[in-house]
């Protein structure tokens, strides 16, 4: 049967293509391992290697060249060190480390290379992008304009976050740092924000708790977990936040809003210190290598609010840092404080006094989010910070058993109620309407009529009470300018009713 013209043309094309792909003989340089130890290897005989190039060991394991010397290359191992010994062959790949990106990753638990850790199949990638990418340039950025509600009253009222901001969550061990970030992620169930949780060296049990909480309370189908566990190769742990950021940037480029939590950068710095010391780089302050500032700034600079021409997406970063005995002026914490746009400081004393979330309002700040705060909340929260700080100062006096006059006593009682309202159970983020109602109850004096230990019940019952009696309050949005007068009056009335029903029940 004669072949059709179409088929002839097609075969012609294919022949051209195959001819074009003719395999040319080339020289592949093979180096060999000189030394190998805990997560690093030194390689000789690959003089053309470039910085950040992937090296492939005979066993198939990968390494990343981070130290180029005249004779030797220092590389960090990204996989199993088994099968790598002095003398093992290594070749350069000419490639940098890349992470898969795409919508198929959502809802999954993966490592920095997109390999599944949840027992499923590897998620199909739309693209492979370098894990280290340049941050958006100045002209590509827009001002941070929209709020990113965390659902925590103390944060949204006093340390508001904006989309595209970088806010450090800092505090001692076990003071609820992860809990603040998880609540912020859970609160995104009512928005379109994509949440990425990058864990560096976190215990598997804690990571599991986070995933479980998101599954139970959050929108898990819009979450991605990128995990570099403590038992993973140190190099892979180190790469985790960069890979997670790359995975987020894919959505950023599509004009979506992304929230990236990095838990935590102190461990990240420690892993980097370990690798650098093993590679015999000169140690600097606290034995960290000289570029520890740069590894974090080049990561966090990638958080941005993009300009309209680039789709207007945003990547908000919530890095976490752990302090020792509340020392926020240690090397890595001060670096991070200076890189980010503010910090939420969690105070161990408050935590042990059962004030949770244990945010120390005096030491916390949000340098850009204030301008984005929802106007209805802003009006009510304006004086709150000052009132609360004044109360904290006055309260110190009363600790000595000093007699205080009636006015001071009132200020203190009012302050105690502010503090009680700022406490909040885990996994129960508040909507804007609830927050407005709570602040209105504080400012209007409704809470002053309640016993202090009833404030918790007031807060816990509020959502249902509003849904039944004043549902329009729950529909308040971030764009609403001011609280309409009649809604305000209705709210005050509804709140007073709730307070009355609680006092009637008694303590
Ligand atoms: N608002 C809250 N209400 C009640 N319990 C809380 C609250 N926030 C945190 N906790 C509890 O405090 C404990 C420590 O919280 P979390 O693990 O978030 O702290 P962390 O600072 O991340 O700890 P680590 O340093 O181990 O990472 C957890 O058991 C958590 O359930
Ligand atoms: Mg934690």
XYZ file of C-alpha atoms and ligand atoms in Angstrom:
539
model
C 0.000 0.000 0.000
C 1.489 3.364 -0.979
C 2.244 5.596 1.940
C 0.277 8.811 2.051
C 2.061 12.140 1.540
C 1.251 13.066 5.109
C 3.019 9.999 6.457
C 6.043 10.607 4.202
C 6.343 14.112 5.547
C 6.072 12.884 9.103
C 8.758 10.250 8.614
C 10.938 12.914 7.009
C 10.534 15.128 10.089
C 11.333 12.270 12.399
C 14.477 11.422 10.435
C 15.644 15.018 10.635
C 15.012 15.033 14.348
C 16.841 11.790 14.940
C 19.726 13.001 12.771
C 19.839 16.175 14.835
C 20.058 14.126 17.992
C 22.988 12.084 16.768
C 25.031 11.111 19.789
C 28.376 12.805 19.645
C 31.264 11.298 21.543
C 32.124 13.408 24.565
C 34.511 13.342 27.445
C 32.979 12.761 30.839
C 35.162 13.725 33.717
C 35.241 11.317 36.568
C 36.506 12.369 39.946
C 36.932 10.359 43.079
C 36.049 10.712 46.697
C 38.964 11.704 48.928
C 37.185 11.798 52.269
C 33.687 11.090 53.404
C 32.040 11.674 56.751
C 28.708 12.466 58.388
C 26.796 13.980 55.513
C 29.713 15.497 53.596
C 32.317 14.296 51.121
C 35.454 15.798 49.642
C 36.036 15.062 45.989
C 39.107 15.486 43.806
C 39.557 15.402 40.045
C 36.559 17.453 38.970
C 38.106 20.870 38.326
C 35.248 22.080 36.137
C 32.547 21.711 38.767
C 30.496 24.839 39.400
C 29.070 26.070 42.673
C 25.785 24.344 43.578
C 26.299 21.688 40.898
C 24.871 18.243 41.572
C 27.450 15.468 41.691
C 26.476 11.873 41.083
C 28.238 9.131 43.049
C 28.770 5.645 41.721
C 26.039 4.375 44.024
C 23.516 6.757 42.424
C 23.487 9.011 45.493
C 23.613 12.760 44.908
C 25.845 15.421 46.373
C 25.780 19.203 46.122
C 29.050 21.092 45.581
C 29.115 23.973 48.041
C 32.839 24.503 48.476
C 35.173 24.807 45.514
C 38.891 24.586 46.159
C 41.776 24.481 43.719
C 42.319 20.782 44.235
C 39.306 19.567 46.109
C 35.575 20.135 46.170
C 33.501 20.000 49.320
C 30.051 18.596 48.762
C 27.103 17.814 50.975
C 25.389 14.477 50.529
C 21.712 14.594 49.644
C 21.003 10.934 50.098
C 22.201 7.731 51.631
C 25.950 7.715 52.351
C 26.044 3.931 51.959
C 28.296 2.826 49.119
C 30.348 6.015 49.246
C 33.913 5.493 50.400
C 37.311 6.986 49.716
C 38.098 6.201 46.089
C 34.459 5.934 44.910
C 33.922 7.439 41.459
C 31.953 10.673 41.106
C 30.846 12.599 38.068
C 29.551 16.105 37.626
C 25.997 16.389 36.284
C 26.232 19.948 34.995
C 22.865 20.519 36.700
C 21.740 22.335 39.816
C 19.353 20.799 42.348
C 15.749 21.048 41.171
C 12.424 20.469 42.852
C 9.214 19.391 41.134
C 6.394 21.919 41.216
C 2.719 21.732 40.352
C -0.808 21.417 41.641
C -0.422 17.644 42.083
C 1.764 18.319 45.131
C -1.109 19.838 47.091
C -2.387 17.618 49.852
C 0.875 15.638 49.846
C 3.815 15.077 52.187
C 7.103 15.117 50.279
C 10.814 15.707 50.746
C 12.878 18.442 49.100
C 13.072 16.477 45.840
C 9.324 15.867 45.792
C 9.676 12.217 46.789
C 6.571 11.073 48.692
C 6.792 10.517 52.445
C 3.116 9.677 52.797
C 3.260 6.256 51.218
C 1.679 7.410 47.942
C 3.038 7.519 44.413
C 5.461 10.306 43.488
C 3.275 13.289 42.566
C 3.504 14.160 38.840
C 5.450 17.389 38.319
C 4.440 20.137 35.927
C 7.993 21.390 35.857
C 11.327 20.992 37.603
C 12.626 24.296 38.943
C 15.941 25.071 40.644
C 15.664 25.106 44.424
C 17.823 28.231 44.601
C 16.259 31.032 42.589
C 16.768 34.768 42.560
C 14.305 36.822 44.590
C 11.878 39.086 42.682
C 13.511 42.416 41.795
C 12.402 45.675 43.367
C 10.387 46.796 40.336
C 8.598 43.451 40.216
C 7.192 44.015 43.674
C 4.133 45.800 44.917
C 3.295 47.146 48.342
C 1.899 44.702 50.845
C -1.771 45.655 50.711
C -4.030 42.850 51.820
C -4.169 41.420 55.313
C -3.391 37.797 56.016
C -5.692 36.949 58.880
C -4.169 34.502 61.339
C -7.390 33.997 63.261
C -5.520 34.730 66.498
C -6.930 37.873 68.085
C -3.650 38.921 69.693
C -1.899 38.772 66.315
C -4.622 40.213 64.100
C -5.416 43.061 66.477
C -1.924 44.069 67.578
C 0.647 42.516 65.239
C -1.306 42.288 61.967
C 0.217 40.421 59.048
C 0.005 41.338 55.376
C 0.185 39.109 52.323
C 3.768 39.125 51.115
C 5.227 39.943 54.527
C 7.915 38.001 56.389
C 7.160 37.663 60.067
C 9.401 35.741 62.422
C 7.824 33.587 65.133
C 10.412 33.426 67.863
C 10.502 31.958 71.352
C 11.966 29.328 73.646
C 11.469 25.610 73.303
C 7.849 24.518 73.699
C 6.249 27.964 73.929
C 3.700 27.366 71.167
C 5.636 28.610 68.113
C 4.408 25.841 65.869
C 0.903 26.250 67.313
C 0.744 29.913 66.194
C 1.810 28.974 62.659
C -0.597 26.033 62.529
C -3.513 28.221 63.643
C -2.614 30.730 60.928
C -2.634 27.877 58.392
C -5.942 26.514 59.694
C -7.506 29.955 59.370
C -6.782 29.873 55.626
C -9.562 27.291 55.255
C -11.911 30.219 54.667
C -9.591 31.879 52.127
C -7.935 30.760 48.901
C -4.415 30.897 50.351
C -2.173 27.888 49.689
C -0.277 26.762 52.801
C 3.158 25.167 52.673
C 4.700 23.774 55.828
C 8.450 23.188 55.561
C 9.909 21.242 58.493
C 13.658 21.144 59.075
C 14.880 18.638 61.632
C 11.523 18.518 63.457
C 10.588 15.364 65.317
C 8.393 13.080 63.224
C 5.803 13.118 66.011
C 5.512 16.936 65.914
C 5.270 16.936 62.118
C 2.598 14.283 62.365
C 0.666 16.449 64.821
C 0.768 19.359 62.387
C -0.441 17.227 59.480
C -3.148 15.729 61.650
C -4.320 19.161 62.809
C -4.496 20.379 59.211
C -6.405 17.269 58.221
C -8.924 17.723 61.021
C -9.360 21.493 61.042
C -7.776 22.974 57.926
C -8.156 22.782 54.167
C -5.699 19.933 53.610
C -6.321 19.943 49.839
C -4.612 23.346 49.699
C -1.677 22.349 51.937
C 1.706 20.958 51.080
C 4.147 19.512 53.589
C 7.838 19.523 52.690
C 9.714 17.577 55.315
C 13.440 17.203 56.012
C 13.259 15.016 59.116
C 16.062 14.708 61.658
C 16.962 11.299 60.222
C 17.239 12.584 56.645
C 20.656 13.441 55.220
C 21.739 16.821 56.682
C 22.154 18.143 53.136
C 18.558 17.289 52.351
C 17.380 18.983 55.543
C 19.330 22.052 54.580
C 17.745 22.121 51.120
C 14.184 21.719 52.438
C 13.183 25.398 52.926
C 14.611 26.398 49.545
C 12.728 23.581 47.818
C 9.518 24.474 49.676
C 9.945 28.087 48.575
C 10.387 26.972 44.947
C 7.219 24.884 45.196
C 5.403 27.967 46.527
C 6.801 30.238 43.814
C 5.046 28.129 41.209
C 1.698 29.206 42.680
C 2.988 32.736 43.234
C 3.699 33.009 39.505
C 0.079 32.022 38.837
C -1.089 35.005 40.867
C -2.097 32.939 43.886
C -1.478 33.797 47.534
C 0.855 31.434 49.374
C 1.703 31.106 53.058
C 5.048 29.448 53.735
C 5.826 28.315 57.288
C 9.437 27.306 57.927
C 9.834 25.309 61.122
C 12.520 26.173 62.095
C 15.455 28.261 60.878
C 17.524 27.767 64.029
C 17.747 24.060 63.230
C 18.444 24.993 59.621
C 21.372 27.151 60.721
C 22.604 24.366 63.020
C 22.538 21.842 60.180
C 24.471 24.273 58.013
C 26.997 24.830 60.797
C 27.468 21.094 61.148
C 28.057 20.674 57.408
C 30.394 23.664 57.234
C 32.495 22.513 60.173
C 32.772 19.028 58.688
C 33.911 20.644 55.445
C 36.531 22.496 57.507
C 35.299 25.950 56.696
C 36.544 28.578 59.112
C 34.093 28.980 62.005
C 32.946 32.465 62.986
C 30.713 33.725 65.782
C 29.096 30.851 67.761
C 30.984 28.561 65.341
C 28.611 29.431 62.505
C 30.251 29.944 59.114
C 30.490 33.500 57.822
C 27.617 33.176 55.359
C 24.895 32.114 57.779
C 23.209 35.506 57.385
C 23.228 35.152 53.611
C 21.691 31.657 53.558
C 18.653 33.025 55.391
C 18.371 36.394 53.691
C 18.462 34.892 50.226
C 15.694 32.526 51.271
C 13.442 35.095 52.941
C 13.947 37.722 50.231
C 12.002 35.375 47.975
C 8.847 36.178 49.960
C 7.129 38.961 48.058
C 3.974 40.639 46.909
C 4.269 40.733 43.121
C 3.176 43.669 40.996
C -0.023 43.545 38.942
C 1.874 42.904 35.678
C 3.280 39.731 37.187
C -0.095 38.500 38.337
C -0.215 40.155 41.759
C 0.408 36.932 43.707
C 2.004 36.928 47.135
C 4.244 34.675 49.150
C 4.061 35.305 52.876
C 6.785 33.714 54.977
C 6.414 32.776 58.624
C 9.856 31.519 59.614
C 10.198 30.153 63.134
C 13.271 30.574 65.343
C 14.034 29.022 68.698
C 15.813 30.981 71.424
C 17.728 29.727 74.452
C 16.457 31.113 77.765
C 14.681 33.972 75.990
C 17.918 35.312 74.497
C 16.709 37.050 71.368
C 20.059 38.749 70.901
C 21.893 35.516 70.065
C 23.516 35.373 66.638
C 20.908 33.594 64.495
C 17.827 35.197 66.159
C 19.222 38.738 65.692
C 20.076 37.954 62.082
C 16.557 36.734 61.472
C 14.992 39.684 63.270
C 16.913 42.039 61.003
C 15.952 40.142 57.849
C 12.229 39.887 58.549
C 9.498 42.552 58.690
C 8.772 41.984 62.345
C 8.538 39.270 64.950
C 5.997 37.566 67.171
C 7.797 36.871 70.416
C 6.461 34.033 72.541
C 7.284 34.447 76.193
C 7.909 31.338 78.349
C 6.658 33.169 81.477
C 3.322 33.918 79.869
C 3.142 30.337 78.626
C 3.652 28.910 82.110
C 1.071 31.373 83.507
C -1.294 29.683 81.040
C -1.635 32.768 78.868
C -1.769 31.066 75.466
C -0.864 32.060 72.775
C 1.989 33.441 74.880
C 2.636 36.495 72.697
C 4.661 39.191 74.432
C 3.044 42.270 72.946
C 5.811 44.620 74.029
C 8.550 42.716 72.227
C 6.498 41.856 69.150
C 6.087 44.078 66.152
C 4.772 43.964 62.605
C 6.507 46.532 60.440
C 4.338 46.369 57.325
C 1.114 44.588 58.232
C -0.391 47.528 60.153
C -1.257 49.307 56.920
C -3.188 46.280 55.714
C -5.294 45.671 58.816
C -9.027 45.418 58.101
C -10.460 48.914 58.820
C -13.261 47.605 61.076
C -10.671 45.904 63.253
C -8.194 48.765 63.074
C -10.673 51.261 64.533
C -11.259 49.070 67.549
C -7.680 47.894 68.026
C -6.021 51.313 67.840
C -5.969 52.047 71.536
C -5.807 48.418 72.658
C -2.050 48.032 72.552
C -1.456 51.167 74.614
C -4.141 50.295 77.168
C -2.716 46.813 77.523
C 0.859 48.026 77.958
C -0.221 50.558 80.588
C -2.045 47.826 82.438
C 1.016 45.550 82.409
C 3.112 48.306 83.979
C 0.509 49.032 86.636
C 0.071 45.369 87.417
C 3.688 45.089 88.472
C 2.982 47.548 91.294
C 0.059 45.598 92.631
C 2.287 42.533 92.941
C 3.922 44.198 95.940
C 0.542 44.420 97.640
C 0.481 48.201 97.217
C -2.845 49.888 97.981
C -4.226 51.366 94.811
C -6.890 53.973 94.273
C -10.232 53.193 92.682
C -9.288 54.477 89.226
C -6.135 52.370 89.067
C -8.049 49.348 90.278
C -10.503 49.796 87.412
C -7.691 50.095 84.879
C -6.177 46.894 86.224
C -9.460 45.003 86.186
C -10.077 46.164 82.616
C -6.539 45.130 81.622
C -7.045 41.670 83.063
C -10.066 41.267 80.844
C -8.092 42.362 77.797
C -5.541 39.697 78.651
C -8.225 37.070 79.102
C -9.725 37.945 75.730
C -6.335 37.673 74.030
C -5.947 34.097 75.235
C -7.306 31.582 72.795
C -7.479 27.790 72.604
C -5.615 25.950 69.866
C -7.247 25.047 66.540
C -10.019 27.610 66.998
C -9.152 30.580 64.785
C -11.627 33.444 64.961
C -13.356 35.097 62.042
C -13.101 38.838 61.571
C -16.663 39.252 62.872
C -15.830 37.393 66.087
C -12.726 39.486 66.595
C -14.633 42.723 66.071
C -17.305 41.570 68.526
C -14.713 40.627 71.164
C -12.943 43.965 70.887
C -16.263 45.757 71.047
C -17.069 43.831 74.217
C -13.734 44.925 75.705
C -14.017 48.580 74.702
C -17.702 48.918 75.514
C -17.146 47.648 79.047
C -19.371 44.564 78.570
C -16.617 42.311 79.867
C -16.015 44.508 82.919
C -19.384 43.323 84.191
C -18.283 39.678 84.028
C -16.148 37.777 86.500
C -12.653 37.253 85.126
C -13.025 33.488 84.831
C -16.180 33.906 82.751
C -14.365 35.699 79.943
C -13.237 32.345 78.506
C -16.795 31.056 78.302
C -17.865 34.346 76.770
C -15.253 33.921 74.028
C -16.041 30.261 73.434
C -19.772 30.808 73.148
C -19.531 33.918 71.025
C -19.463 32.262 67.583
C -22.698 30.318 68.105
C -24.373 33.237 69.837
C -23.561 35.586 66.946
C -24.623 33.019 64.351
C -28.043 32.866 65.992
C -28.636 36.449 66.948
C -26.488 38.681 64.805
C -25.339 36.689 61.755
C -24.559 39.836 59.740
C -21.622 40.492 62.096
C -20.038 37.247 60.949
C -20.238 38.428 57.357
C -17.905 41.374 57.974
C -15.044 41.341 55.465
C -11.569 42.814 55.269
C -12.795 45.466 52.819
C -15.617 46.829 54.996
C -14.715 50.383 55.880
C -16.402 51.132 59.183
C -18.835 49.319 61.387
C -22.303 50.659 60.401
C -23.972 52.374 63.346
C -27.015 50.140 63.493
C -24.894 46.972 63.314
C -22.708 48.311 66.072
C -25.762 48.987 68.245
C -27.139 45.507 67.514
C -23.802 43.936 68.348
C -23.469 45.808 71.638
C -26.963 44.665 72.567
C -26.256 41.027 71.566
C -22.987 41.019 73.519
C -24.700 42.444 76.596
C -27.302 39.653 76.324
C -24.571 37.026 76.214
C -22.877 38.578 79.254
C -26.208 38.636 81.109
C -26.881 34.995 80.304
C -23.468 34.095 81.706
C -23.905 36.088 84.922
C -27.328 34.525 85.393
C -25.690 31.090 85.256
C -23.227 32.202 87.885
C -19.582 31.162 88.059
N -3.182 28.386 72.448
C -2.874 27.247 73.049
N -3.730 26.682 73.900
C -3.440 25.530 74.537
N -2.298 24.842 74.366
C -1.399 25.338 73.520
C -1.632 26.559 72.810
N -0.554 26.798 72.039
C 0.300 25.775 72.256
N -0.201 24.902 73.138
C 0.448 23.656 73.589
O 1.762 23.926 73.970
C 2.624 22.879 73.605
C 3.825 23.394 72.840
O 3.388 23.952 71.620
P 4.260 23.867 70.305
O 4.663 22.482 70.005
O 3.525 24.622 69.281
O 5.527 24.702 70.793
P 6.897 24.911 70.020
O 7.419 26.210 70.511
O 6.677 24.774 68.562
O 7.744 23.713 70.572
P 9.133 23.156 69.991
O 10.174 24.071 70.510
O 9.197 21.791 70.568
O 9.006 23.186 68.508
C 1.805 21.903 72.794
O 1.473 20.800 73.579
C 0.563 22.678 72.451
O -0.553 21.846 72.361
Mg 7.619 23.586 67.154
